[in-house]
mmCIF file of C-alpha atoms in Angstrom:
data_model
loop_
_atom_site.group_PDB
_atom_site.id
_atom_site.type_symbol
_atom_site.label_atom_id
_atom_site.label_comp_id
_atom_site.label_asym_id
_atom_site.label_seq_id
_atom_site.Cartn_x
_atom_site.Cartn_y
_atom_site.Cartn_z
ATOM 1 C CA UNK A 1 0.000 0.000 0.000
ATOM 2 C CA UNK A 2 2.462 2.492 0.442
ATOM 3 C CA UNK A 3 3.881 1.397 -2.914
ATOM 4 C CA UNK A 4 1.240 3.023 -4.361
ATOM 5 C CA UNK A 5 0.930 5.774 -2.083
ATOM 6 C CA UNK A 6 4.683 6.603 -3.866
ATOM 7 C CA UNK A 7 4.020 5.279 -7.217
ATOM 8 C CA UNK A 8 0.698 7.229 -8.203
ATOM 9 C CA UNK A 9 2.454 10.358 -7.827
ATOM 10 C CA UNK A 10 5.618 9.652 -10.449
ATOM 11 C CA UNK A 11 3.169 8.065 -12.386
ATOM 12 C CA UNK A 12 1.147 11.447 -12.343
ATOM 13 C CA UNK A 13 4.104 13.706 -12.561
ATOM 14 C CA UNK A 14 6.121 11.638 -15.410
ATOM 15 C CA UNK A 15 3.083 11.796 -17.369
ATOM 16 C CA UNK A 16 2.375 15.908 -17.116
ATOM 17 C CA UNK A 17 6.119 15.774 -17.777
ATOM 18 C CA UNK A 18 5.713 14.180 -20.972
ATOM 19 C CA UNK A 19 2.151 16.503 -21.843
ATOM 20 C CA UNK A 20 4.476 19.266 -20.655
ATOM 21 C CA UNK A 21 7.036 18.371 -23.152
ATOM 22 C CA UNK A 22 4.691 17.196 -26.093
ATOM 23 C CA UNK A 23 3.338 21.202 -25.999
ATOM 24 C CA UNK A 24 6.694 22.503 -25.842
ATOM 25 C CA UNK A 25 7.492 20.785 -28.929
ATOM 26 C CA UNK A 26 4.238 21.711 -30.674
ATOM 27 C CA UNK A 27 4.689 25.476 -29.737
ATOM 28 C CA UNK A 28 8.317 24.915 -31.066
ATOM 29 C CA UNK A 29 6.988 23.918 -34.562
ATOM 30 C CA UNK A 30 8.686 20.076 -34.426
ATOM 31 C CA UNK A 31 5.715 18.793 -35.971
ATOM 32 C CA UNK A 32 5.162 21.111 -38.738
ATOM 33 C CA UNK A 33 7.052 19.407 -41.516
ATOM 34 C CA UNK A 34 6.562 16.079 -41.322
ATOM 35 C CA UNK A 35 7.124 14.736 -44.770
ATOM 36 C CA UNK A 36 10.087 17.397 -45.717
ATOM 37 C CA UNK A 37 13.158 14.845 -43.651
ATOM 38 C CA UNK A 38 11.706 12.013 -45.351
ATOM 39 C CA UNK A 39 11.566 13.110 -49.006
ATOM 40 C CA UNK A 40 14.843 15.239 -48.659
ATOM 41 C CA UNK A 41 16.758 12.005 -48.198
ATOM 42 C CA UNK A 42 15.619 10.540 -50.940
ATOM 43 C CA UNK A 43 16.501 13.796 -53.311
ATOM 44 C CA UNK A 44 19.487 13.976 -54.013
ATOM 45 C CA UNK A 45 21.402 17.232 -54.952
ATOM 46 C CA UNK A 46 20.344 18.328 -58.658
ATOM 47 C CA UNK A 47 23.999 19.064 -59.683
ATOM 48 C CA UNK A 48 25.553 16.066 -58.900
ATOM 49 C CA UNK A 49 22.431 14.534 -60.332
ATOM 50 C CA UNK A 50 22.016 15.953 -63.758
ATOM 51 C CA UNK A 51 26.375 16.171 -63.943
ATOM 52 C CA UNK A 52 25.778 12.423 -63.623
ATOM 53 C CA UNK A 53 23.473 12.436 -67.000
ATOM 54 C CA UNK A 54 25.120 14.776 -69.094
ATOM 55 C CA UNK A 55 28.235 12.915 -68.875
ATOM 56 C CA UNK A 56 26.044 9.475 -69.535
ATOM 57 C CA UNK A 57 24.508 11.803 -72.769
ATOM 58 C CA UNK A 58 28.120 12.674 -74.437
ATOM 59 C CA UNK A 59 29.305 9.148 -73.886
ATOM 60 C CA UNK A 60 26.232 7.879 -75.394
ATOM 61 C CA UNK A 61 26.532 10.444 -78.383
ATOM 62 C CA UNK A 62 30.329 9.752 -78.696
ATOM 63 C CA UNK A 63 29.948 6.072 -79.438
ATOM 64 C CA UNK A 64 31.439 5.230 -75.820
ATOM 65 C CA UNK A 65 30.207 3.354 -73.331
ATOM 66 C CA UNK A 66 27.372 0.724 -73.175
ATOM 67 C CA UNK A 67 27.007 -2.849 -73.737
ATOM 68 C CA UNK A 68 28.457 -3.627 -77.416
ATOM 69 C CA UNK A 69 27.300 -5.877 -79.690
ATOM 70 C CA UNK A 70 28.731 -8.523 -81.289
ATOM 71 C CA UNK A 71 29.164 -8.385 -85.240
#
């Protein structure tokens, strides 16, 4: 019984901690972009992207590169 008597209380206090903290957050703006982390790690840079296909492009056009036939 006096377990209780001790363990209502943190119970109480670590959860208004955590409400306490969850508003904080909100008020900070954490959850205001929630697809933007996500989707920027799957875009990468534009010019090391398109650097990447215009060199592919004068290969190509230069007769280099790619699988050769035989004949």
């Amino acid at each position: 019984m006096n377990g209780l008597a001790v363990l209502i209380p943190v119970a109480l206090g670590l959860g208004l901690l955590g409400l306490i903290v969850f508003f904080w957050a909100m008020r900070a703006g954490q959850f205001e972009d929630l697809d933007g982390a996500a989707n920027r790690i799957l875009i990468e840079d534009e010019g090391e992207f398109g650097d990447e296909d215009d060199d592919q492009g004068a290969r190509d056009d230069a007769g280099e590169g790619g699988p050769r036939t035989p004949g």
